[in-house]
Amino acid sequence: MGSLKKAWMVGLAVAVVLCLSGFVHAGFYFESEQVTVGVPGQPPGNKLIKTYLMDNFSRTDRSDTVSIMDYQTMISYELNPLSKTYTKHDMTKLRGMGEMEGASAEQIQRIAKQMADSMKIVPTDETMTVAGYDCRKYDVQFMMATGVYWVTKDIKGYKELRTLTLNMAKAFEQNPMMKQMNVMAMMDQMEGFPIKTIMNVMGGQITTTVQTIQEKSLDKSLFEVPKGYTLVENR
């Protein structure tokens, strides 16, 4: 059950934080530093996050996990490099946290609407240079979290990246929970790619800053489960 919840949250994070996919020949690779302070249930400290985006695929590498999503089949994989195991999830069937608690379809719909209604994105006139990019500030509110996004259009290949990520967000229309939230429409209000995000969550703070971003060719094997890994049941 915990694994299902985690997979759903990974999908949500891709759609909401990246929110940005489509048919392009090149891929994108970027590295981000994430600093967590005082968030219940999350270890404090700094993390390096590596993200790969390609036609209909995304991959996120953290210190102890690798998350892979196939937006054509709507299958996600969570890999544990230490134990050489992985779990597999059908994102079209993951309705969200409510379903895991035995909620009815109506309750799930209501939860989704509440989440969608809680999302507020407000542009400001504030600008700042982050990691060498000219960025504009957006104030963001989502459920119990508040924060700011610093976004830019100055990335090389920005149009291709924007198309790539928007089509990825559109893929979540296949998921009943995500469809109700209409994440793509909400996030399209933000004109630019998020270079720095600062989110205040449950008395703590998570700051994520993109350090480097490159448009480059990526090997499709990056988005496949490596040989030697064992499938384990979802928990």
CSV table of C-alpha atoms in Angstrom, one decimal:
chain,number,residue,atom,x,y,z
A,1,MET,CA,0.0,0.0,0.0
A,2,GLY,CA,2.8,2.4,0.9
A,3,SER,CA,4.5,1.6,-2.4
A,4,LEU,CA,1.3,2.4,-4.4
A,5,LYS,CA,1.0,5.7,-2.6
A,6,LYS,CA,4.6,6.5,-3.3
A,7,ALA,CA,4.2,5.7,-7.1
A,8,TRP,CA,1.1,7.9,-7.3
A,9,MET,CA,3.0,10.8,-5.7
A,10,VAL,CA,5.9,10.3,-8.1
A,11,GLY,CA,3.5,10.7,-11.0
A,12,LEU,CA,1.9,13.7,-9.4
A,13,ALA,CA,5.4,15.2,-8.9
A,14,VAL,CA,6.2,14.7,-12.5
A,15,ALA,CA,3.0,16.4,-13.7
A,16,VAL,CA,3.0,19.2,-11.2
A,17,VAL,CA,6.7,20.1,-10.7
A,18,LEU,CA,7.9,19.4,-14.2
A,19,CYS,CA,4.6,19.9,-15.7
A,20,LEU,CA,6.0,20.4,-18.7
A,21,SER,CA,5.9,15.8,-23.1
A,22,GLY,CA,5.7,15.5,-27.3
A,23,PHE,CA,7.6,14.1,-30.2
A,24,VAL,CA,11.1,15.5,-30.4
A,25,HIS,CA,14.3,13.7,-31.5
A,26,ALA,CA,16.5,15.1,-28.7
A,27,GLY,CA,16.2,14.5,-25.1
A,28,PHE,CA,16.9,16.6,-22.0
A,29,TYR,CA,19.1,16.0,-19.0
A,30,PHE,CA,19.3,18.2,-15.9
A,31,GLU,CA,20.7,18.0,-12.4
A,32,SER,CA,19.0,19.7,-9.4
A,33,GLU,CA,20.0,20.2,-5.8
A,34,GLN,CA,17.2,19.6,-3.3
A,35,VAL,CA,17.5,20.9,0.2
A,36,THR,CA,15.0,19.7,2.8
A,37,VAL,CA,14.7,21.3,6.2
A,38,GLY,CA,12.2,20.4,8.9
A,39,VAL,CA,9.6,18.4,6.8
A,40,PRO,CA,8.0,15.7,8.9
A,41,GLY,CA,8.8,12.2,7.5
A,42,GLN,CA,11.6,13.5,5.2
A,43,PRO,CA,15.3,13.3,6.1
A,44,PRO,CA,16.9,16.7,6.3
A,45,GLY,CA,19.9,17.6,4.1
A,46,ASN,CA,20.9,18.0,0.5
A,47,LYS,CA,20.2,15.7,-2.4
A,48,LEU,CA,21.4,15.6,-6.0
A,49,ILE,CA,18.6,14.7,-8.4
A,50,LYS,CA,19.2,13.7,-12.0
A,51,THR,CA,16.3,13.9,-14.4
A,52,TYR,CA,16.2,12.5,-18.0
A,53,LEU,CA,13.4,13.3,-20.4
A,54,MET,CA,12.8,11.8,-23.9
A,55,ASP,CA,9.9,11.0,-26.2
A,56,ASN,CA,7.2,9.6,-23.9
A,57,PHE,CA,9.7,8.7,-21.1
A,58,SER,CA,11.0,10.3,-17.9
A,59,ARG,CA,13.6,9.0,-15.4
A,60,THR,CA,14.5,10.5,-12.0
A,61,ASP,CA,17.6,9.3,-10.1
A,62,ARG,CA,17.9,10.0,-6.4
A,63,SER,CA,20.4,8.7,-3.9
A,64,ASP,CA,18.5,5.5,-3.1
A,65,THR,CA,15.8,5.2,-5.8
A,66,VAL,CA,15.3,5.4,-9.5
A,67,SER,CA,11.9,6.2,-10.9
A,68,ILE,CA,11.0,5.5,-14.5
A,69,MET,CA,7.8,6.4,-16.3
A,70,ASP,CA,6.5,5.3,-19.8
A,71,TYR,CA,3.8,7.7,-20.8
A,72,GLN,CA,2.7,5.6,-23.8
A,73,THR,CA,1.9,2.5,-21.7
A,74,MET,CA,1.3,4.5,-18.5
A,75,ILE,CA,3.5,2.1,-16.6
A,76,SER,CA,5.9,3.3,-13.9
A,77,TYR,CA,8.8,1.5,-12.3
A,78,GLU,CA,10.6,2.2,-9.0
A,79,LEU,CA,14.1,0.7,-8.8
A,80,ASN,CA,16.1,0.0,-5.7
A,81,PRO,CA,19.8,-0.1,-6.9
A,82,LEU,CA,21.0,-1.5,-3.6
A,83,SER,CA,18.8,-4.6,-3.5
A,84,LYS,CA,18.5,-4.8,-7.3
A,85,THR,CA,14.7,-5.0,-7.1
A,86,TYR,CA,11.9,-3.0,-8.6
A,87,THR,CA,8.1,-2.5,-8.4
A,88,LYS,CA,5.8,-2.0,-11.3
A,89,HIS,CA,2.7,0.2,-11.4
A,90,ASP,CA,-0.2,0.8,-13.8
A,91,MET,CA,-0.8,4.6,-13.6
A,92,THR,CA,-4.2,4.3,-15.2
A,93,LYS,CA,-5.4,2.3,-12.3
A,94,LEU,CA,-3.9,4.3,-9.4
A,95,ARG,CA,-6.7,6.5,-8.3
A,96,GLY,CA,-5.0,8.1,-5.4
A,97,MET,CA,-4.7,8.0,-1.7
A,98,GLY,CA,-8.5,7.9,-1.2
A,99,GLU,CA,-8.8,4.5,-2.9
A,100,MET,CA,-6.1,3.1,-0.7
A,101,GLU,CA,-8.3,3.9,2.3
A,102,GLY,CA,-11.3,2.2,0.8
A,103,ALA,CA,-13.0,5.4,-0.3
A,104,SER,CA,-15.9,5.3,-2.8
A,105,ALA,CA,-15.6,6.6,-6.4
A,106,GLU,CA,-17.6,9.7,-5.3
A,107,GLN,CA,-15.2,10.3,-2.4
A,108,ILE,CA,-12.2,10.0,-4.8
A,109,GLN,CA,-13.8,12.5,-7.1
A,110,ARG,CA,-14.3,14.9,-4.3
A,111,ILE,CA,-10.7,14.6,-3.1
A,112,ALA,CA,-9.5,15.3,-6.6
A,113,LYS,CA,-11.7,18.4,-6.9
A,114,GLN,CA,-10.5,19.7,-3.5
A,115,MET,CA,-6.9,19.2,-4.6
A,116,ALA,CA,-7.6,21.0,-7.9
A,117,ASP,CA,-9.5,23.9,-6.3
A,118,SER,CA,-6.6,24.4,-3.8
A,119,MET,CA,-4.1,25.0,-6.6
A,120,LYS,CA,-3.4,28.7,-7.0
A,121,ILE,CA,-0.7,30.1,-9.3
A,122,VAL,CA,-0.2,33.9,-9.1
A,123,PRO,CA,2.4,35.7,-11.4
A,124,THR,CA,4.4,38.5,-9.9
A,125,ASP,CA,6.6,41.2,-11.4
A,126,GLU,CA,9.6,40.1,-9.4
A,127,THR,CA,12.7,38.8,-11.4
A,128,MET,CA,15.9,37.2,-10.3
A,129,THR,CA,18.9,35.5,-12.0
A,130,VAL,CA,19.1,31.8,-10.9
A,131,ALA,CA,21.8,29.5,-12.1
A,132,GLY,CA,22.5,32.0,-14.9
A,133,TYR,CA,18.9,32.2,-16.1
A,134,ASP,CA,16.7,35.3,-16.0
A,135,CYS,CA,13.6,34.1,-14.0
A,136,ARG,CA,10.2,35.4,-13.1
A,137,LYS,CA,8.6,34.7,-9.7
A,138,TYR,CA,5.2,32.9,-9.3
A,139,ASP,CA,3.5,32.4,-6.0
A,140,VAL,CA,2.0,28.9,-5.6
A,141,GLN,CA,-0.4,27.3,-3.2
A,142,PHE,CA,-1.3,23.6,-3.3
A,143,MET,CA,-3.3,22.0,-0.5
A,144,MET,CA,-1.3,22.7,2.7
A,145,ALA,CA,1.8,23.8,0.9
A,146,THR,CA,2.7,27.3,-0.2
A,147,GLY,CA,5.8,28.5,-2.0
A,148,VAL,CA,7.3,30.2,-5.0
A,149,TYR,CA,8.5,29.1,-8.4
A,150,TRP,CA,11.2,30.9,-10.3
A,151,VAL,CA,10.7,30.1,-14.0
A,152,THR,CA,12.5,31.0,-17.3
A,153,LYS,CA,12.1,30.7,-21.0
A,154,ASP,CA,15.8,31.2,-21.7
A,155,ILE,CA,16.7,27.5,-21.8
A,156,LYS,CA,18.2,26.3,-25.0
A,157,GLY,CA,15.6,24.2,-26.7
A,158,TYR,CA,12.8,25.6,-24.4
A,159,LYS,CA,10.0,25.1,-27.0
A,160,GLU,CA,10.9,21.5,-27.5
A,161,LEU,CA,11.2,21.0,-23.7
A,162,ARG,CA,7.8,22.7,-23.2
A,163,THR,CA,6.1,20.5,-25.8
A,164,LEU,CA,7.7,17.4,-24.3
A,165,THR,CA,6.5,18.0,-20.8
A,166,LEU,CA,3.0,19.2,-21.8
A,167,ASN,CA,2.4,16.0,-23.7
A,168,MET,CA,3.6,14.1,-20.6
A,169,ALA,CA,1.1,15.9,-18.5
A,170,LYS,CA,-1.6,15.2,-21.1
A,171,ALA,CA,-0.9,11.5,-20.6
A,172,PHE,CA,-2.2,11.7,-17.1
A,173,GLU,CA,-5.7,12.3,-18.6
A,174,GLN,CA,-5.8,8.4,-18.6
A,175,ASN,CA,-5.7,8.5,-14.8
A,176,PRO,CA,-9.1,9.3,-13.2
A,177,MET,CA,-7.7,11.2,-10.3
A,178,MET,CA,-5.3,13.2,-12.4
A,179,LYS,CA,-7.9,13.9,-15.0
A,180,GLN,CA,-10.2,15.5,-12.4
A,181,MET,CA,-7.4,17.7,-11.3
A,182,ASN,CA,-6.6,18.9,-14.8
A,183,VAL,CA,-3.0,19.4,-13.9
A,184,MET,CA,-1.9,20.4,-17.4
A,185,ALA,CA,-4.3,23.2,-17.7
A,186,MET,CA,-3.4,24.6,-14.2
A,187,MET,CA,0.3,24.4,-14.7
A,188,ASP,CA,0.1,26.0,-18.2
A,189,GLN,CA,-0.6,29.2,-16.4
A,190,MET,CA,3.1,29.3,-15.5
A,191,GLU,CA,5.0,30.7,-18.6
A,192,GLY,CA,8.4,29.1,-18.3
A,193,PHE,CA,10.4,26.1,-16.9
A,194,PRO,CA,10.9,26.1,-13.1
A,195,ILE,CA,14.6,26.6,-12.3
A,196,LYS,CA,14.1,27.1,-8.6
A,197,THR,CA,11.2,26.1,-6.3
A,198,ILE,CA,10.8,26.8,-2.6
A,199,MET,CA,7.9,25.0,-1.0
A,200,ASN,CA,6.8,25.3,2.6
A,201,VAL,CA,5.3,22.0,3.8
A,202,MET,CA,4.0,21.1,7.3
A,203,GLY,CA,6.3,23.6,9.0
A,204,GLY,CA,9.3,22.6,6.9
A,205,GLN,CA,10.8,23.7,3.6
A,206,ILE,CA,12.0,22.0,0.4
A,207,THR,CA,14.1,24.0,-2.0
A,208,THR,CA,15.0,22.6,-5.4
A,209,THR,CA,17.3,24.4,-7.8
A,210,VAL,CA,18.3,23.3,-11.3
A,211,GLN,CA,22.1,23.4,-11.5
A,212,THR,CA,22.5,22.4,-15.2
A,213,ILE,CA,20.2,21.5,-18.1
A,214,GLN,CA,21.2,20.1,-21.5
A,215,GLU,CA,19.5,19.2,-24.7
A,216,LYS,CA,21.1,16.0,-25.7
A,217,SER,CA,20.6,12.5,-27.2
A,218,LEU,CA,19.7,9.9,-24.7
A,219,ASP,CA,20.0,6.1,-24.9
A,220,LYS,CA,16.6,4.5,-24.6
A,221,SER,CA,18.1,1.9,-22.3
A,222,LEU,CA,18.0,4.6,-19.6
A,223,PHE,CA,14.2,4.1,-19.5
A,224,GLU,CA,14.3,0.3,-19.1
A,225,VAL,CA,14.6,-1.9,-16.1
A,226,PRO,CA,18.3,-3.1,-16.1
A,227,LYS,CA,19.0,-6.8,-16.4
A,228,GLY,CA,19.5,-8.6,-13.1
A,229,TYR,CA,16.7,-6.7,-11.3
A,230,THR,CA,14.0,-8.8,-9.6
A,231,LEU,CA,10.3,-7.7,-9.6
A,232,VAL,CA,8.7,-7.6,-6.2
A,233,GLU,CA,5.1,-7.2,-5.2
A,234,ASN,CA,3.7,-3.8,-4.4
A,235,ARG,CA,3.4,-3.1,-0.7
